[in-house]
């Protein structure tokens, strides 16, 4: 490095071209959204070369969580009891709405073709064209408008099995645990179907039912049953395991009822992915949000923190809506969850939704249109983004 | 140059440094210790009255770095919340510099091994990149576009969504 100490202001426009590779890489690793990263990779050949490197992309994905583009909904109640057909919607995240043309690239129009969103993971949605048949279920990426039809095969030669759930996971590679946890994208996904065997009358037969589903983390799927058990399907080894919910008291006072009466978008218990394969379990206990985690990556779950909700959310309620601001420990529900966050409603009918970041405990406010009181599936921007051209 | 504040560490000795263009600066030893390179030289008894020569750091960035180290050394341990806030404000103001100075700070902090400043300058540069189109980034950092028009088209096509800035809705909803 030969930096002339007497350099003056006039000709240092080109200075940044002199920056060494290490420093340039450090700087570019701080870009935390795919929008910035894709744009930075189009500045010049050198920047593109640094960013498109496979090692760089792996590191940046481990440093920053994926960006949630927004929430999709087909617009009708997924409740098994009543079904009201409404307009499909997409609610963009504020940062994404400000940066990209979401009306064009993330329009929910395609949802008119489908009855239900079964699941979402990474930048993908899993869609069901006809209710409860699981025929031609479709993996769809709104960004690229690419799709793939999936017809789940029967698990055994007997025709007495029915599909009770279908889920999306990132691509599984038994040799590379990190890859198994990677965000799902069109070039990296698996669909996991669970079946009910009508000949198998064992008590646990329909445990892995979509109605018992409580979330995903670190490439694994989680279900909970009335007996206080949580069931885990390891998405890498495809083995199942079961453990007892860590807080007996909370379970018997509120959660056991929840499992029976509620469904995925109307639950008081969730498992949330917190990056790097870490999972948190989140539940409502009265007016508190209780958070459980596995310290030091061990097997045992322990209480981590407790967030008192009314005190932490009141300041976000806009003027004129205070009347709706009632926390009801019977009807507060987690509407949806994504990497590191949950979205919850304080009571059944209020047009209020709050999003809480489990790491920072920062609460943000969303307004829910009362007519669209529906499940919402988060869709992420591709992370890492595809960077194959001109490298 | 900022004066050393009251509790700038155990040793009150002042360390002299000389910029590449021959200007002399002084800072408390605790401040100089924030630089890995200076600390090693002090440990090896290379700090004398003539000052440690820094052959690749010009006077302008060096003055800023001495400022930064002096401030941070005075407030290094046992911070109250207010002091931490004040230090944060200092950092935010400190790094409000033009890209020319930012480049000098990036390179000098990296060379001198001042970790906190290095992080600050790296983050500031990344923040400048964020929210800009490729063309705006080229302008800001004086970078020449070396893609052919065909390559540019191909790159844009691959991630079209990232290049279209939000247009206001055609009608109010």
PDB file of N, CA and C in Angstrom, chain A residues 1 3 5 9 12-19 23 26-28 30-32 34-36 38-40 42-45 47-48 97-101 103-105 143 382 386-390, chain B residues 20-21 56 58 60 99-100 103-104 106-107 110 119 122-123 125-126 129-134 137-138 141-147 151 154-155 158-167 169:
ATOM      1  N   UNK A   1       0.860  -1.192   0.000  1.00  0.00           N
ATOM      2  CA  UNK A   1       0.000   0.000   0.000  1.00  0.00           C
ATOM      3  C   UNK A   1       0.891   1.235   0.000  1.00  0.00           C
ATOM      4  N   UNK A   3       0.412   4.955   0.056  1.00  0.00           N
ATOM      5  CA  UNK A   3      -0.516   6.074   0.134  1.00  0.00           C
ATOM      6  C   UNK A   3       0.306   7.337   0.283  1.00  0.00           C
ATOM      7  N   UNK A   5       1.148  10.675   1.368  1.00  0.00           N
ATOM      8  CA  UNK A   5       0.649  11.506   2.450  1.00  0.00           C
ATOM      9  C   UNK A   5       0.257  12.908   2.025  1.00  0.00           C
ATOM     10  N   UNK A   9      -7.438  16.936  -1.907  1.00  0.00           N
ATOM     11  CA  UNK A   9      -8.822  16.536  -2.133  1.00  0.00           C
ATOM     12  C   UNK A   9      -9.224  16.325  -3.593  1.00  0.00           C
ATOM     13  N   UNK A  12      -8.988  12.299  -5.388  1.00  0.00           N
ATOM     14  CA  UNK A  12      -9.150  11.033  -4.663  1.00  0.00           C
ATOM     15  C   UNK A  12     -10.484  10.375  -4.923  1.00  0.00           C
ATOM     16  N   UNK A  13     -11.123  10.734  -6.011  1.00  0.00           N
ATOM     17  CA  UNK A  13     -12.372  10.084  -6.377  1.00  0.00           C
ATOM     18  C   UNK A  13     -12.209   8.587  -6.556  1.00  0.00           C
ATOM     19  N   UNK A  14     -11.036   8.175  -6.984  1.00  0.00           N
ATOM     20  CA  UNK A  14     -10.861   6.762  -7.307  1.00  0.00           C
ATOM     21  C   UNK A  14     -10.312   5.964  -6.130  1.00  0.00           C
ATOM     22  N   UNK A  15     -10.195   6.608  -4.965  1.00  0.00           N
ATOM     23  CA  UNK A  15      -9.578   5.950  -3.821  1.00  0.00           C
ATOM     24  C   UNK A  15     -10.189   4.585  -3.492  1.00  0.00           C
ATOM     25  N   UNK A  16     -11.506   4.502  -3.516  1.00  0.00           N
ATOM     26  CA  UNK A  16     -12.152   3.264  -3.084  1.00  0.00           C
ATOM     27  C   UNK A  16     -11.791   2.079  -3.979  1.00  0.00           C
ATOM     28  N   UNK A  17     -11.372   2.386  -5.212  1.00  0.00           N
ATOM     29  CA  UNK A  17     -10.934   1.289  -6.076  1.00  0.00           C
ATOM     30  C   UNK A  17      -9.662   0.650  -5.525  1.00  0.00           C
ATOM     31  N   UNK A  18      -8.941   1.385  -4.669  1.00  0.00           N
ATOM     32  CA  UNK A  18      -7.667   0.888  -4.130  1.00  0.00           C
ATOM     33  C   UNK A  18      -7.863   0.015  -2.893  1.00  0.00           C
ATOM     34  N   UNK A  19      -9.070   0.015  -2.364  1.00  0.00           N
ATOM     35  CA  UNK A  19      -9.333  -0.714  -1.120  1.00  0.00           C
ATOM     36  C   UNK A  19      -8.948  -2.192  -1.259  1.00  0.00           C
ATOM     37  N   UNK A  23     -10.728  -5.675   3.300  1.00  0.00           N
ATOM     38  CA  UNK A  23     -11.594  -4.607   3.812  1.00  0.00           C
ATOM     39  C   UNK A  23     -12.888  -4.522   3.013  1.00  0.00           C
ATOM     40  N   UNK A  26     -15.140  -7.193   4.267  1.00  0.00           N
ATOM     41  CA  UNK A  26     -15.709  -6.833   5.573  1.00  0.00           C
ATOM     42  C   UNK A  26     -16.896  -5.894   5.413  1.00  0.00           C
ATOM     43  N   UNK A  27     -16.706  -4.908   4.531  1.00  0.00           N
ATOM     44  CA  UNK A  27     -17.765  -3.911   4.319  1.00  0.00           C
ATOM     45  C   UNK A  27     -19.001  -4.574   3.721  1.00  0.00           C
ATOM     46  N   UNK A  28     -18.774  -5.370   2.659  1.00  0.00           N
ATOM     47  CA  UNK A  28     -19.916  -5.965   1.965  1.00  0.00           C
ATOM     48  C   UNK A  28     -20.639  -6.990   2.844  1.00  0.00           C
ATOM     49  N   UNK A  30     -21.475  -6.534   5.755  1.00  0.00           N
ATOM     50  CA  UNK A  30     -22.421  -5.806   6.602  1.00  0.00           C
ATOM     51  C   UNK A  30     -23.742  -5.511   5.904  1.00  0.00           C
ATOM     52  N   UNK A  31     -23.828  -5.815   4.627  1.00  0.00           N
ATOM     53  CA  UNK A  31     -25.090  -5.566   3.920  1.00  0.00           C
ATOM     54  C   UNK A  31     -26.085  -6.634   4.365  1.00  0.00           C
ATOM     55  N   UNK A  32     -27.173  -6.206   4.975  1.00  0.00           N
ATOM     56  CA  UNK A  32     -28.033  -7.179   5.643  1.00  0.00           C
ATOM     57  C   UNK A  32     -29.316  -7.514   4.912  1.00  0.00           C
ATOM     58  N   UNK A  34     -31.099  -8.708   0.954  1.00  0.00           N
ATOM     59  CA  UNK A  34     -30.804  -9.127  -0.421  1.00  0.00           C
ATOM     60  C   UNK A  34     -30.941  -7.975  -1.417  1.00  0.00           C
ATOM     61  N   UNK A  35     -31.768  -6.987  -1.095  1.00  0.00           N
ATOM     62  CA  UNK A  35     -31.923  -5.859  -2.033  1.00  0.00           C
ATOM     63  C   UNK A  35     -30.592  -5.113  -2.153  1.00  0.00           C
ATOM     64  N   UNK A  36     -29.991  -4.749  -1.004  1.00  0.00           N
ATOM     65  CA  UNK A  36     -28.691  -4.054  -1.025  1.00  0.00           C
ATOM     66  C   UNK A  36     -27.635  -4.922  -1.686  1.00  0.00           C
ATOM     67  N   UNK A  38     -27.863  -7.458  -3.890  1.00  0.00           N
ATOM     68  CA  UNK A  38     -28.003  -7.600  -5.344  1.00  0.00           C
ATOM     69  C   UNK A  38     -27.568  -6.304  -6.041  1.00  0.00           C
ATOM     70  N   UNK A  39     -27.934  -5.168  -5.459  1.00  0.00           N
ATOM     71  CA  UNK A  39     -27.553  -3.893  -6.072  1.00  0.00           C
ATOM     72  C   UNK A  39     -26.044  -3.680  -5.979  1.00  0.00           C
ATOM     73  N   UNK A  40     -25.452  -4.024  -4.839  1.00  0.00           N
ATOM     74  CA  UNK A  40     -24.005  -3.843  -4.681  1.00  0.00           C
ATOM     75  C   UNK A  40     -23.247  -4.760  -5.649  1.00  0.00           C
ATOM     76  N   UNK A  42     -23.920  -5.298  -8.519  1.00  0.00           N
ATOM     77  CA  UNK A  42     -24.036  -4.789  -9.885  1.00  0.00           C
ATOM     78  C   UNK A  42     -23.247  -3.503 -10.062  1.00  0.00           C
ATOM     79  N   UNK A  43     -22.434  -3.137  -9.074  1.00  0.00           N
ATOM     80  CA  UNK A  43     -21.671  -1.893  -9.152  1.00  0.00           C
ATOM     81  C   UNK A  43     -20.496  -2.045 -10.116  1.00  0.00           C
ATOM     82  N   UNK A  44     -19.688  -3.071  -9.920  1.00  0.00           N
ATOM     83  CA  UNK A  44     -18.558  -3.319 -10.818  1.00  0.00           C
ATOM     84  C   UNK A  44     -18.150  -4.779 -10.707  1.00  0.00           C
ATOM     85  N   UNK A  45     -17.275  -5.198 -11.599  1.00  0.00           N
ATOM     86  CA  UNK A  45     -16.893  -6.617 -11.642  1.00  0.00           C
ATOM     87  C   UNK A  45     -16.241  -7.068 -10.343  1.00  0.00           C
ATOM     88  N   UNK A  47     -16.641  -5.941  -7.176  1.00  0.00           N
ATOM     89  CA  UNK A  47     -17.642  -6.129  -6.112  1.00  0.00           C
ATOM     90  C   UNK A  47     -18.454  -7.390  -6.373  1.00  0.00           C
ATOM     91  N   UNK A  48     -18.817  -7.598  -7.640  1.00  0.00           N
ATOM     92  CA  UNK A  48     -19.622  -8.764  -7.976  1.00  0.00           C
ATOM     93  C   UNK A  48     -18.849 -10.048  -7.692  1.00  0.00           C
ATOM     94  N   UNK A  97     -41.606  -2.582   1.332  1.00  0.00           N
ATOM     95  CA  UNK A  97     -42.549  -1.755   0.569  1.00  0.00           C
ATOM     96  C   UNK A  97     -41.854  -0.484   0.084  1.00  0.00           C
ATOM     97  N   UNK A  98     -40.913   0.021   0.881  1.00  0.00           N
ATOM     98  CA  UNK A  98     -40.236   1.258   0.508  1.00  0.00           C
ATOM     99  C   UNK A  98     -39.169   1.026  -0.549  1.00  0.00           C
ATOM    100  N   UNK A  99     -38.685  -0.203  -0.660  1.00  0.00           N
ATOM    101  CA  UNK A  99     -37.532  -0.429  -1.528  1.00  0.00           C
ATOM    102  C   UNK A  99     -37.876  -1.064  -2.872  1.00  0.00           C
ATOM    103  N   UNK A 100     -38.894  -1.904  -2.919  1.00  0.00           N
ATOM    104  CA  UNK A 100     -39.170  -2.562  -4.203  1.00  0.00           C
ATOM    105  C   UNK A 100     -40.647  -2.458  -4.578  1.00  0.00           C
ATOM    106  N   UNK A 101     -40.901  -2.700  -5.866  1.00  0.00           N
ATOM    107  CA  UNK A 101     -42.251  -2.574  -6.395  1.00  0.00           C
ATOM    108  C   UNK A 101     -43.031  -3.850  -6.071  1.00  0.00           C
ATOM    109  N   UNK A 103     -46.136  -4.371  -5.600  1.00  0.00           N
ATOM    110  CA  UNK A 103     -47.406  -4.583  -6.326  1.00  0.00           C
ATOM    111  C   UNK A 103     -47.162  -5.408  -7.575  1.00  0.00           C
ATOM    112  N   UNK A 104     -45.981  -5.231  -8.153  1.00  0.00           N
ATOM    113  CA  UNK A 104     -45.678  -5.969  -9.365  1.00  0.00           C
ATOM    114  C   UNK A 104     -45.062  -7.334  -9.039  1.00  0.00           C
ATOM    115  N   UNK A 105     -44.123  -7.355  -8.104  1.00  0.00           N
ATOM    116  CA  UNK A 105     -43.357  -8.588  -7.911  1.00  0.00           C
ATOM    117  C   UNK A 105     -43.924  -9.533  -6.862  1.00  0.00           C
ATOM    118  N   UNK A 143     -41.617 -14.426  -6.112  1.00  0.00           N
ATOM    119  CA  UNK A 143     -40.633 -13.548  -6.746  1.00  0.00           C
ATOM    120  C   UNK A 143     -40.328 -13.900  -8.170  1.00  0.00           C
ATOM    121  N   UNK A 382     -35.381 -13.937  -1.271  1.00  0.00           N
ATOM    122  CA  UNK A 382     -34.415 -15.026  -1.430  1.00  0.00           C
ATOM    123  C   UNK A 382     -33.106 -14.694  -0.699  1.00  0.00           C
ATOM    124  N   UNK A 386     -29.985 -15.134  -5.879  1.00  0.00           N
ATOM    125  CA  UNK A 386     -29.295 -15.835  -6.970  1.00  0.00           C
ATOM    126  C   UNK A 386     -28.337 -14.863  -7.653  1.00  0.00           C
ATOM    127  N   UNK A 387     -27.073 -15.227  -7.737  1.00  0.00           N
ATOM    128  CA  UNK A 387     -26.092 -14.369  -8.413  1.00  0.00           C
ATOM    129  C   UNK A 387     -25.237 -15.248  -9.306  1.00  0.00           C
ATOM    130  N   UNK A 388     -25.788 -15.620 -10.455  1.00  0.00           N
ATOM    131  CA  UNK A 388     -25.062 -16.529 -11.328  1.00  0.00           C
ATOM    132  C   UNK A 388     -24.571 -15.849 -12.597  1.00  0.00           C
ATOM    133  N   UNK A 389     -25.232 -14.752 -12.988  1.00  0.00           N
ATOM    134  CA  UNK A 389     -24.876 -14.094 -14.250  1.00  0.00           C
ATOM    135  C   UNK A 389     -23.540 -13.375 -14.117  1.00  0.00           C
ATOM    136  N   UNK A 390     -22.712 -13.481 -15.165  1.00  0.00           N
ATOM    137  CA  UNK A 390     -21.461 -12.706 -15.263  1.00  0.00           C
ATOM    138  C   UNK A 390     -20.521 -12.879 -14.075  1.00  0.00           C
TER     139      UNK A 390
ATOM    140  N   UNK B  20       2.862  10.456   8.203  1.00  0.00           N
ATOM    141  CA  UNK B  20       3.715  10.249   7.023  1.00  0.00           C
ATOM    142  C   UNK B  20       4.219  11.577   6.478  1.00  0.00           C
ATOM    143  N   UNK B  21       3.457  12.656   6.683  1.00  0.00           N
ATOM    144  CA  UNK B  21       3.906  13.959   6.181  1.00  0.00           C
ATOM    145  C   UNK B  21       4.559  14.794   7.292  1.00  0.00           C
ATOM    146  N   UNK B  56       2.461   5.261   6.760  1.00  0.00           N
ATOM    147  CA  UNK B  56       1.385   5.269   5.760  1.00  0.00           C
ATOM    148  C   UNK B  56       0.157   6.049   6.227  1.00  0.00           C
ATOM    149  N   UNK B  58      -1.422   9.703   6.952  1.00  0.00           N
ATOM    150  CA  UNK B  58      -1.216  11.142   6.781  1.00  0.00           C
ATOM    151  C   UNK B  58      -1.760  11.908   7.989  1.00  0.00           C
ATOM    152  N   UNK B  60      -4.014  14.278   8.365  1.00  0.00           N
ATOM    153  CA  UNK B  60      -5.463  14.494   8.528  1.00  0.00           C
ATOM    154  C   UNK B  60      -6.178  13.323   9.210  1.00  0.00           C
ATOM    155  N   UNK B  99     -16.407  10.780   1.872  1.00  0.00           N
ATOM    156  CA  UNK B  99     -15.910   9.446   1.515  1.00  0.00           C
ATOM    157  C   UNK B  99     -14.388   9.422   1.445  1.00  0.00           C
ATOM    158  N   UNK B 100     -13.808  10.574   1.133  1.00  0.00           N
ATOM    159  CA  UNK B 100     -12.365  10.677   1.072  1.00  0.00           C
ATOM    160  C   UNK B 100     -11.743  10.360   2.433  1.00  0.00           C
ATOM    161  N   UNK B 103     -12.366   6.742   3.568  1.00  0.00           N
ATOM    162  CA  UNK B 103     -11.387   5.798   3.011  1.00  0.00           C
ATOM    163  C   UNK B 103     -10.095   5.831   3.832  1.00  0.00           C
ATOM    164  N   UNK B 104      -9.604   7.048   4.110  1.00  0.00           N
ATOM    165  CA  UNK B 104      -8.356   7.181   4.884  1.00  0.00           C
ATOM    166  C   UNK B 104      -8.502   6.524   6.257  1.00  0.00           C
ATOM    167  N   UNK B 106     -10.597   4.089   7.113  1.00  0.00           N
ATOM    168  CA  UNK B 106     -10.689   2.633   6.940  1.00  0.00           C
ATOM    169  C   UNK B 106      -9.298   2.028   6.866  1.00  0.00           C
ATOM    170  N   UNK B 107      -8.480   2.621   5.994  1.00  0.00           N
ATOM    171  CA  UNK B 107      -7.155   2.067   5.751  1.00  0.00           C
ATOM    172  C   UNK B 107      -6.257   2.260   6.977  1.00  0.00           C
ATOM    173  N   UNK B 110      -7.275   0.106   9.986  1.00  0.00           N
ATOM    174  CA  UNK B 110      -6.914  -1.275   9.714  1.00  0.00           C
ATOM    175  C   UNK B 110      -5.402  -1.458   9.910  1.00  0.00           C
ATOM    176  N   UNK B 119     -14.256  -1.072  12.935  1.00  0.00           N
ATOM    177  CA  UNK B 119     -15.657  -1.524  12.843  1.00  0.00           C
ATOM    178  C   UNK B 119     -16.568  -0.361  12.491  1.00  0.00           C
ATOM    179  N   UNK B 122     -16.132   0.593   8.847  1.00  0.00           N
ATOM    180  CA  UNK B 122     -16.690  -0.444   7.971  1.00  0.00           C
ATOM    181  C   UNK B 122     -18.220  -0.338   7.958  1.00  0.00           C
ATOM    182  N   UNK B 123     -18.814  -0.173   9.153  1.00  0.00           N
ATOM    183  CA  UNK B 123     -20.274  -0.071   9.245  1.00  0.00           C
ATOM    184  C   UNK B 123     -20.773   1.171   8.516  1.00  0.00           C
ATOM    185  N   UNK B 125     -19.385   2.712   6.009  1.00  0.00           N
ATOM    186  CA  UNK B 125     -19.292   2.507   4.567  1.00  0.00           C
ATOM    187  C   UNK B 125     -20.452   1.637   4.085  1.00  0.00           C
ATOM    188  N   UNK B 126     -20.735   0.561   4.836  1.00  0.00           N
ATOM    189  CA  UNK B 126     -21.848  -0.311   4.462  1.00  0.00           C
ATOM    190  C   UNK B 126     -23.164   0.471   4.489  1.00  0.00           C
ATOM    191  N   UNK B 129     -23.601   2.353   1.391  1.00  0.00           N
ATOM    192  CA  UNK B 129     -23.937   1.519   0.223  1.00  0.00           C
ATOM    193  C   UNK B 129     -25.431   1.193   0.215  1.00  0.00           C
ATOM    194  N   UNK B 130     -25.968   0.948   1.413  1.00  0.00           N
ATOM    195  CA  UNK B 130     -27.383   0.545   1.533  1.00  0.00           C
ATOM    196  C   UNK B 130     -28.305   1.617   0.947  1.00  0.00           C
ATOM    197  N   UNK B 131     -29.380   1.155   0.344  1.00  0.00           N
ATOM    198  CA  UNK B 131     -30.392   2.096  -0.125  1.00  0.00           C
ATOM    199  C   UNK B 131     -29.992   2.867  -1.369  1.00  0.00           C
ATOM    200  N   UNK B 132     -28.867   2.501  -1.988  1.00  0.00           N
ATOM    201  CA  UNK B 132     -28.460   3.207  -3.206  1.00  0.00           C
ATOM    202  C   UNK B 132     -28.558   2.275  -4.410  1.00  0.00           C
ATOM    203  N   UNK B 133     -28.833   2.880  -5.582  1.00  0.00           N
ATOM    204  CA  UNK B 133     -28.793   2.108  -6.821  1.00  0.00           C
ATOM    205  C   UNK B 133     -27.326   1.898  -7.181  1.00  0.00           C
ATOM    206  N   UNK B 134     -27.039   0.934  -8.072  1.00  0.00           N
ATOM    207  CA  UNK B 134     -25.642   0.721  -8.461  1.00  0.00           C
ATOM    208  C   UNK B 134     -24.989   2.009  -8.970  1.00  0.00           C
ATOM    209  N   UNK B 137     -24.065   4.291  -6.183  1.00  0.00           N
ATOM    210  CA  UNK B 137     -22.898   3.773  -5.473  1.00  0.00           C
ATOM    211  C   UNK B 137     -21.608   4.074  -6.231  1.00  0.00           C
ATOM    212  N   UNK B 138     -21.682   3.944  -7.559  1.00  0.00           N
ATOM    213  CA  UNK B 138     -20.484   4.257  -8.362  1.00  0.00           C
ATOM    214  C   UNK B 138     -20.111   5.714  -8.171  1.00  0.00           C
ATOM    215  N   UNK B 141     -18.643   6.355  -4.542  1.00  0.00           N
ATOM    216  CA  UNK B 141     -17.328   5.799  -4.241  1.00  0.00           C
ATOM    217  C   UNK B 141     -16.340   5.948  -5.400  1.00  0.00           C
ATOM    218  N   UNK B 142     -16.725   6.665  -6.444  1.00  0.00           N
ATOM    219  CA  UNK B 142     -15.818   6.890  -7.569  1.00  0.00           C
ATOM    220  C   UNK B 142     -15.381   5.604  -8.235  1.00  0.00           C
ATOM    221  N   UNK B 143     -16.358   4.736  -8.514  1.00  0.00           N
ATOM    222  CA  UNK B 143     -16.025   3.448  -9.124  1.00  0.00           C
ATOM    223  C   UNK B 143     -16.468   3.443 -10.581  1.00  0.00           C
ATOM    224  N   UNK B 144     -15.621   2.908 -11.453  1.00  0.00           N
ATOM    225  CA  UNK B 144     -15.946   2.864 -12.878  1.00  0.00           C
ATOM    226  C   UNK B 144     -16.784   1.617 -13.172  1.00  0.00           C
ATOM    227  N   UNK B 145     -17.834   1.802 -13.947  1.00  0.00           N
ATOM    228  CA  UNK B 145     -18.664   0.673 -14.359  1.00  0.00           C
ATOM    229  C   UNK B 145     -17.935  -0.111 -15.442  1.00  0.00           C
ATOM    230  N   UNK B 146     -17.473  -1.312 -15.116  1.00  0.00           N
ATOM    231  CA  UNK B 146     -16.729  -2.068 -16.120  1.00  0.00           C
ATOM    232  C   UNK B 146     -17.532  -3.218 -16.724  1.00  0.00           C
ATOM    233  N   UNK B 147     -18.861  -3.160 -16.577  1.00  0.00           N
ATOM    234  CA  UNK B 147     -19.709  -4.151 -17.252  1.00  0.00           C
ATOM    235  C   UNK B 147     -20.055  -3.648 -18.656  1.00  0.00           C
ATOM    236  N   UNK B 151     -23.853  -7.339 -20.417  1.00  0.00           N
ATOM    237  CA  UNK B 151     -23.702  -7.923 -19.089  1.00  0.00           C
ATOM    238  C   UNK B 151     -24.661  -7.257 -18.105  1.00  0.00           C
ATOM    239  N   UNK B 154     -28.079  -8.615 -18.504  1.00  0.00           N
ATOM    240  CA  UNK B 154     -28.190  -9.975 -17.969  1.00  0.00           C
ATOM    241  C   UNK B 154     -28.294  -9.952 -16.440  1.00  0.00           C
ATOM    242  N   UNK B 155     -27.482  -9.096 -15.819  1.00  0.00           N
ATOM    243  CA  UNK B 155     -27.467  -8.994 -14.359  1.00  0.00           C
ATOM    244  C   UNK B 155     -28.807  -8.472 -13.841  1.00  0.00           C
ATOM    245  N   UNK B 158     -31.601 -11.107 -13.978  1.00  0.00           N
ATOM    246  CA  UNK B 158     -31.513 -12.185 -12.993  1.00  0.00           C
ATOM    247  C   UNK B 158     -32.291 -11.844 -11.716  1.00  0.00           C
ATOM    248  N   UNK B 159     -32.226 -10.605 -11.294  1.00  0.00           N
ATOM    249  CA  UNK B 159     -32.944 -10.190 -10.081  1.00  0.00           C
ATOM    250  C   UNK B 159     -33.699  -8.884 -10.335  1.00  0.00           C
ATOM    251  N   UNK B 160     -34.582  -8.957 -11.294  1.00  0.00           N
ATOM    252  CA  UNK B 160     -35.306  -7.766 -11.735  1.00  0.00           C
ATOM    253  C   UNK B 160     -35.920  -6.988 -10.573  1.00  0.00           C
ATOM    254  N   UNK B 161     -36.477  -7.736  -9.623  1.00  0.00           N
ATOM    255  CA  UNK B 161     -37.213  -7.121  -8.511  1.00  0.00           C
ATOM    256  C   UNK B 161     -36.375  -6.148  -7.699  1.00  0.00           C
ATOM    257  N   UNK B 162     -35.055  -6.386  -7.668  1.00  0.00           N
ATOM    258  CA  UNK B 162     -34.219  -5.550  -6.801  1.00  0.00           C
ATOM    259  C   UNK B 162     -33.895  -4.206  -7.435  1.00  0.00           C
ATOM    260  N   UNK B 163     -34.170  -4.061  -8.727  1.00  0.00           N
ATOM    261  CA  UNK B 163     -33.735  -2.851  -9.415  1.00  0.00           C
ATOM    262  C   UNK B 163     -34.855  -1.861  -9.672  1.00  0.00           C
ATOM    263  N   UNK B 164     -36.085  -2.284  -9.424  1.00  0.00           N
ATOM    264  CA  UNK B 164     -37.176  -1.357  -9.682  1.00  0.00           C
ATOM    265  C   UNK B 164     -37.565  -0.662  -8.404  1.00  0.00           C
ATOM    266  N   UNK B 165     -37.431   0.637  -8.444  1.00  0.00           N
ATOM    267  CA  UNK B 165     -37.783   1.425  -7.275  1.00  0.00           C
ATOM    268  C   UNK B 165     -39.306   1.515  -7.226  1.00  0.00           C
ATOM    269  N   UNK B 166     -39.836   1.498  -6.025  1.00  0.00           N
ATOM    270  CA  UNK B 166     -41.283   1.550  -5.840  1.00  0.00           C
ATOM    271  C   UNK B 166     -41.868   2.785  -6.513  1.00  0.00           C
ATOM    272  N   UNK B 167     -42.899   2.541  -7.306  1.00  0.00           N
ATOM    273  CA  UNK B 167     -43.616   3.695  -7.864  1.00  0.00           C
ATOM    274  C   UNK B 167     -44.821   3.950  -6.978  1.00  0.00           C
ATOM    275  N   UNK B 169     -48.600   4.342  -6.024  1.00  0.00           N
ATOM    276  CA  UNK B 169     -49.749   3.672  -6.642  1.00  0.00           C
ATOM    277  C   UNK B 169     -50.451   4.607  -7.634  1.00  0.00           C
TER     278      UNK B 169
END
